[in-house]
Tab-separated table of C-alpha atoms and ligand atoms in Angstrom:
chain	number	residue	atom	x	y	z
A	1	MET	CA	-75.599	-12.128	-18.948
A	2	ALA	CA	-75.119	-8.548	-17.878
A	3	GLN	CA	-72.025	-6.477	-19.466
A	4	ASP	CA	-69.247	-5.827	-16.708
A	5	ALA	CA	-69.336	-2.218	-15.430
A	6	PRO	CA	-66.827	-0.080	-17.442
A	7	ASP	CA	-64.707	0.470	-14.220
A	8	SER	CA	-64.255	-3.244	-13.778
A	9	ARG	CA	-63.327	-3.626	-17.376
A	10	LYS	CA	-60.673	-0.796	-17.084
A	11	ILE	CA	-59.237	-2.565	-14.042
A	12	ARG	CA	-59.018	-5.511	-15.895
A	13	LEU	CA	-57.150	-3.825	-18.797
A	14	LEU	CA	-54.737	-1.995	-16.468
A	15	MET	CA	-53.880	-5.510	-14.888
A	16	SER	CA	-53.339	-7.243	-17.960
A	17	LEU	CA	-50.945	-4.178	-19.067
A	18	ARG	CA	-48.850	-4.683	-15.769
A	19	ARG	CA	-48.838	-8.342	-16.445
A	20	ALA	CA	-47.578	-7.723	-19.925
A	21	GLY	CA	-44.540	-5.668	-18.400
A	22	ILE	CA	-45.918	-2.113	-18.364
A	23	SER	CA	-44.600	-0.495	-15.303
A	24	ASP	CA	-44.373	3.010	-15.787
A	25	ALA	CA	-46.855	4.767	-13.292
A	26	ALA	CA	-47.295	7.928	-15.439
A	27	THR	CA	-48.498	5.846	-18.503
A	28	LEU	CA	-50.640	3.679	-16.260
A	29	ARG	CA	-52.156	6.508	-14.716
A	30	ALA	CA	-52.822	8.279	-18.147
A	31	ILE	CA	-54.623	5.069	-19.434
A	32	GLU	CA	-56.735	4.845	-16.335
A	33	ARG	CA	-57.757	8.711	-16.771
A	34	THR	CA	-58.607	8.396	-20.504
A	35	PRO	CA	-61.931	6.831	-21.399
A	36	ARG	CA	-61.084	4.744	-24.501
A	37	ASP	CA	-64.838	4.260	-25.243
A	38	LEU	CA	-64.875	7.960	-26.497
A	39	PHE	CA	-62.265	7.157	-29.025
A	40	VAL	CA	-64.021	4.169	-30.471
A	41	SER	CA	-66.957	4.159	-32.578
A	42	GLY	CA	-68.834	2.202	-35.206
A	43	GLY	CA	-70.365	-0.563	-32.784
A	44	PHE	CA	-67.303	-1.482	-31.140
A	45	GLU	CA	-67.655	0.443	-28.220
A	46	ASP	CA	-68.481	-2.610	-26.105
A	47	GLN	CA	-64.888	-3.695	-26.787
A	48	SER	CA	-63.053	-0.459	-25.950
A	49	TRP	CA	-61.628	-1.890	-22.817
A	50	ASP	CA	-60.337	-5.089	-24.415
A	51	ASP	CA	-56.791	-5.202	-25.362
A	52	ARG	CA	-57.217	-5.128	-29.000
A	53	ALA	CA	-56.804	-2.682	-31.833
A	54	LEU	CA	-60.306	-1.645	-33.387
A	55	PRO	CA	-61.289	-0.238	-36.642
A	56	ILE	CA	-62.092	3.355	-36.861
A	57	GLU	CA	-63.208	5.506	-39.666
A	58	CYS	CA	-61.429	5.962	-43.085
A	59	GLY	CA	-60.193	2.268	-42.954
A	60	GLN	CA	-57.805	3.273	-40.110
A	61	THR	CA	-57.626	1.728	-36.526
A	62	ILE	CA	-57.216	2.730	-32.979
A	63	SER	CA	-53.841	0.983	-31.669
A	64	GLN	CA	-53.837	-1.938	-29.142
A	65	PRO	CA	-53.774	-0.596	-25.694
A	66	TYR	CA	-50.692	-2.719	-24.941
A	67	ILE	CA	-49.000	-1.003	-27.932
A	68	VAL	CA	-50.129	2.495	-26.890
A	69	ALA	CA	-48.679	1.900	-23.143
A	70	LEU	CA	-45.524	0.260	-24.598
A	71	MET	CA	-44.751	3.191	-27.035
A	72	THR	CA	-45.716	5.711	-24.488
A	73	GLU	CA	-43.468	4.059	-21.786
A	74	SER	CA	-40.645	3.757	-24.254
A	75	LEU	CA	-40.538	7.338	-25.059
A	76	LYS	CA	-39.559	8.116	-21.196
A	77	LEU	CA	-41.704	11.373	-21.015
A	78	ASP	CA	-41.809	14.043	-18.572
A	79	ASP	CA	-43.831	17.292	-18.278
A	80	ARG	CA	-41.044	19.376	-20.104
A	81	CYS	CA	-41.205	17.356	-23.363
A	82	LYS	CA	-42.406	18.715	-26.590
A	83	VAL	CA	-43.684	15.768	-28.559
A	84	LEU	CA	-44.428	15.046	-32.316
A	85	GLU	CA	-46.865	12.397	-33.104
A	86	ILE	CA	-47.541	11.177	-36.928
A	87	GLY	CA	-50.988	9.676	-37.217
A	88	THR	CA	-53.554	11.193	-35.056
A	89	GLY	CA	-56.160	8.716	-36.093
A	90	SER	CA	-58.764	8.669	-33.210
A	91	GLY	CA	-56.751	10.794	-30.970
A	92	TYR	CA	-56.357	8.271	-28.383
A	93	GLN	CA	-52.420	8.060	-28.447
A	94	ALA	CA	-52.381	12.032	-28.469
A	95	ALA	CA	-54.565	12.145	-25.529
A	96	ILE	CA	-52.462	9.848	-23.503
A	97	LEU	CA	-49.373	11.570	-24.341
A	98	ALA	CA	-50.943	15.088	-23.414
A	99	ARG	CA	-51.645	13.630	-20.100
A	100	ILE	CA	-47.666	13.434	-19.296
A	101	ALA	CA	-45.902	15.645	-21.632
A	102	ARG	CA	-45.974	19.480	-22.094
A	103	ARG	CA	-47.228	19.769	-25.560
A	104	VAL	CA	-48.073	17.300	-28.228
A	105	TYR	CA	-48.239	18.172	-31.836
A	106	THR	CA	-50.141	15.761	-33.692
A	107	ILE	CA	-50.419	15.356	-37.517
A	108	GLU	CA	-53.051	13.462	-39.513
A	109	ARG	CA	-53.645	13.130	-43.366
A	110	TYR	CA	-57.431	12.693	-43.063
A	111	ARG	CA	-59.339	15.902	-42.199
A	112	SER	CA	-62.510	14.101	-40.971
A	113	LEU	CA	-60.368	11.837	-38.548
A	114	MET	CA	-58.805	14.962	-37.231
A	115	ALA	CA	-62.152	16.863	-36.708
A	116	GLU	CA	-63.311	13.844	-34.576
A	117	ALA	CA	-60.099	13.748	-32.635
A	118	GLU	CA	-60.334	17.469	-31.862
A	119	ARG	CA	-63.984	17.062	-30.557
A	120	ARG	CA	-62.757	14.213	-28.338
A	121	PHE	CA	-59.876	16.475	-26.845
A	122	ARG	CA	-62.517	19.246	-26.255
A	123	GLU	CA	-64.620	17.001	-24.646
A	124	LEU	CA	-62.056	16.027	-22.165
A	125	LYS	CA	-60.651	19.375	-21.745
A	126	ILE	CA	-57.390	18.617	-23.099
A	127	THR	CA	-55.915	21.863	-24.212
A	128	ASN	CA	-52.135	21.047	-24.910
A	129	ILE	CA	-52.550	19.183	-28.003
A	130	VAL	CA	-51.983	21.256	-31.277
A	131	PRO	CA	-53.334	19.333	-34.366
A	132	ARG	CA	-52.404	19.658	-38.270
A	133	VAL	CA	-53.787	18.080	-41.169
A	134	ALA	CA	-50.662	17.515	-43.545
A	135	ASP	CA	-48.394	14.721	-44.548
A	136	GLY	CA	-46.644	13.776	-41.345
A	137	GLY	CA	-43.955	12.081	-43.175
A	138	LYS	CA	-42.141	15.460	-43.518
A	139	GLY	CA	-42.562	16.303	-39.792
A	140	TRP	CA	-43.283	19.828	-38.800
A	141	THR	CA	-40.387	21.990	-39.732
A	142	GLU	CA	-41.966	25.234	-38.058
A	143	GLN	CA	-42.189	23.539	-34.809
A	144	ALA	CA	-39.013	21.458	-34.832
A	145	PRO	CA	-36.836	20.501	-33.052
A	146	PHE	CA	-38.935	17.951	-30.714
A	147	ASP	CA	-37.729	16.260	-27.489
A	148	ARG	CA	-39.732	13.100	-28.541
A	149	ILE	CA	-41.426	11.754	-31.748
A	150	ILE	CA	-43.860	8.997	-31.936
A	151	VAL	CA	-44.954	7.514	-35.232
A	152	THR	CA	-47.983	5.553	-35.345
A	153	ALA	CA	-48.218	4.404	-38.953
A	154	ALA	CA	-45.604	2.139	-40.491
A	155	ALA	CA	-42.698	3.812	-42.180
A	156	PRO	CA	-41.003	1.518	-44.968
A	157	PHE	CA	-37.654	2.483	-43.764
A	158	ARG	CA	-35.922	4.624	-41.029
A	159	PRO	CA	-37.585	7.993	-41.257
A	160	ASP	CA	-34.646	9.989	-41.574
A	161	ALA	CA	-36.762	13.248	-42.191
A	162	LEU	CA	-38.399	12.919	-38.761
A	163	LEU	CA	-35.030	11.880	-36.908
A	164	ASP	CA	-33.756	15.386	-38.333
A	165	GLN	CA	-36.325	16.995	-36.256
A	166	LEU	CA	-35.298	15.177	-32.964
A	167	LYS	CA	-33.332	17.129	-30.473
A	168	PRO	CA	-29.845	15.937	-29.235
A	169	GLY	CA	-31.016	13.579	-26.413
A	170	GLY	CA	-34.126	12.778	-27.895
A	171	ILE	CA	-36.271	9.819	-28.318
A	172	MET	CA	-38.223	8.596	-31.242
A	173	VAL	CA	-40.387	5.399	-31.451
A	174	ALA	CA	-41.563	4.071	-34.926
A	175	PRO	CA	-42.892	0.950	-36.476
A	176	VAL	CA	-40.384	0.480	-39.236
A	177	GLY	CA	-40.772	-2.099	-42.166
A	178	ALA	CA	-42.868	-2.415	-45.559
A	179	GLY	CA	-44.592	-5.712	-44.756
A	180	GLU	CA	-47.762	-6.402	-42.800
A	181	VAL	CA	-45.711	-6.968	-39.514
A	182	GLN	CA	-43.008	-4.319	-38.750
A	183	ARG	CA	-40.335	-4.053	-36.217
A	184	LEU	CA	-40.993	-1.125	-33.478
A	185	ILE	CA	-37.810	0.580	-33.105
A	186	ARG	CA	-36.785	2.887	-30.557
A	187	TYR	CA	-34.339	5.614	-31.726
A	188	GLN	CA	-32.159	7.615	-29.405
A	189	LYS	CA	-30.116	10.796	-30.354
A	190	ASP	CA	-27.100	11.363	-28.239
A	191	GLU	CA	-25.859	14.876	-27.362
A	192	GLU	CA	-23.324	14.598	-30.458
A	193	GLY	CA	-26.389	13.662	-32.601
A	194	GLU	CA	-25.427	10.053	-32.856
A	195	VAL	CA	-28.383	7.829	-33.366
A	196	SER	CA	-28.625	4.497	-32.046
A	197	GLU	CA	-31.663	2.007	-32.311
A	198	GLU	CA	-33.094	-0.984	-30.567
A	199	GLU	CA	-36.034	-3.241	-31.606
A	200	LEU	CA	-38.628	-3.167	-29.040
A	201	THR	CA	-41.191	-5.724	-30.405
A	202	GLN	CA	-43.006	-6.671	-33.550
A	203	VAL	CA	-46.155	-4.812	-34.308
A	204	ARG	CA	-48.935	-4.361	-37.107
A	205	PHE	CA	-49.524	-0.810	-37.961
A	206	VAL	CA	-51.382	0.706	-40.998
A	207	PRO	CA	-48.892	2.012	-43.475
A	208	LEU	CA	-47.768	5.571	-43.566
A	209	ARG	CA	-48.935	7.134	-46.662
A	210	GLU	CA	-47.821	10.149	-48.866
A	211	GLY	CA	-49.900	13.429	-49.281
A	212	VAL	CA	-52.847	14.475	-47.572
A	213	ALA	CA	-55.997	12.433	-48.366
A	214	ARG	CA	-58.823	13.272	-50.574
A	215	SER	CA	-62.305	12.813	-49.411
A	216	GLU	CA	-62.658	9.837	-51.472
A	217	ASP	CA	-59.475	8.242	-50.615
A	218	ARG	CA	-60.818	5.551	-48.145
A	219	ARG	CA	-57.790	3.604	-47.640
B	1	LIG	N1	-52.430	7.028	-33.010
B	1	LIG	C1	-53.800	6.552	-33.624
B	1	LIG	C2	-53.966	5.707	-34.451
B	1	LIG	C3	-53.233	5.672	-35.677
B	1	LIG	S1	-53.610	4.492	-37.242
B	1	LIG	C4	-54.746	6.326	-32.455
B	1	LIG	O1	-54.398	6.464	-31.300
B	1	LIG	O2	-56.044	6.211	-32.725
B	1	LIG	C5	-52.577	5.415	-38.212
B	1	LIG	C6	-53.027	6.832	-38.555
B	1	LIG	O3	-51.937	7.447	-39.569
B	1	LIG	C7	-54.220	6.899	-39.503
B	1	LIG	O4	-55.221	7.717	-39.015
B	1	LIG	C8	-53.515	7.459	-40.699
B	1	LIG	O5	-54.605	8.279	-41.648
B	1	LIG	C9	-52.645	8.153	-40.578
B	1	LIG	N2	-51.403	8.230	-41.435
B	1	LIG	C10	-50.781	7.494	-42.336
B	1	LIG	N3	-50.004	8.279	-43.405
B	1	LIG	C11	-49.807	9.427	-42.559
B	1	LIG	C12	-48.895	10.676	-42.859
B	1	LIG	N4	-48.199	10.460	-43.979
B	1	LIG	N5	-49.140	11.710	-42.489
B	1	LIG	C13	-50.203	11.889	-41.281
B	1	LIG	N6	-51.104	10.910	-40.783
B	1	LIG	C14	-50.772	9.657	-41.454
């Protein structure tokens, strides 16, 4: 049987995201405009419009579209936002954020993943992403504070070093927990600097690891 055309698969994905409760028009539009197949490799291209996480290089994963959409929507972005992302991976989530926000600062610990992600940003002519190869757990002091922060690797506990780099009135979304299943938490910092938190759902992210990866480090 012939494969569906990419467009009909994309429409099916967008419909399933809506059914799952994603309603923010900017988020859905960003997903529609961003070819996920470009961010997938290694023979998984034919599954790029399925609503599932897929393996990428260096033993990492590109997140499930529903989780990308949920995290993006939960950030309540607008075109004035300066966003920090920890865990560039394939670059897909960064590209989605960059469609909505003013500028996205993104940190990855694997140089090779970042090189691929940057190639994709160039191909899509996305110019408002600033990449950095470093340990993202420490944030990006020189660029702080940020309006929004998104962590796409699981932190064992509340990432206070990152919360310190969030502006008053800012929002951070992060998977938190040391196990295989983590709680996806939205942190909101009020104008007095008081932080409240709410659990959005449960997720499975690869762990946030310390330090920059060495080339032989494949995990
Ligand atoms: N947002 C990605 C998915 C990320 S998977 C996407 O859309 O494809 C998690 C990523 O976090 C992996 O690439 C992993 O290498 C990276 N990572 C883990 N610990 C990190 C750290 N301390 N600093 C920066 N990146 C980290």
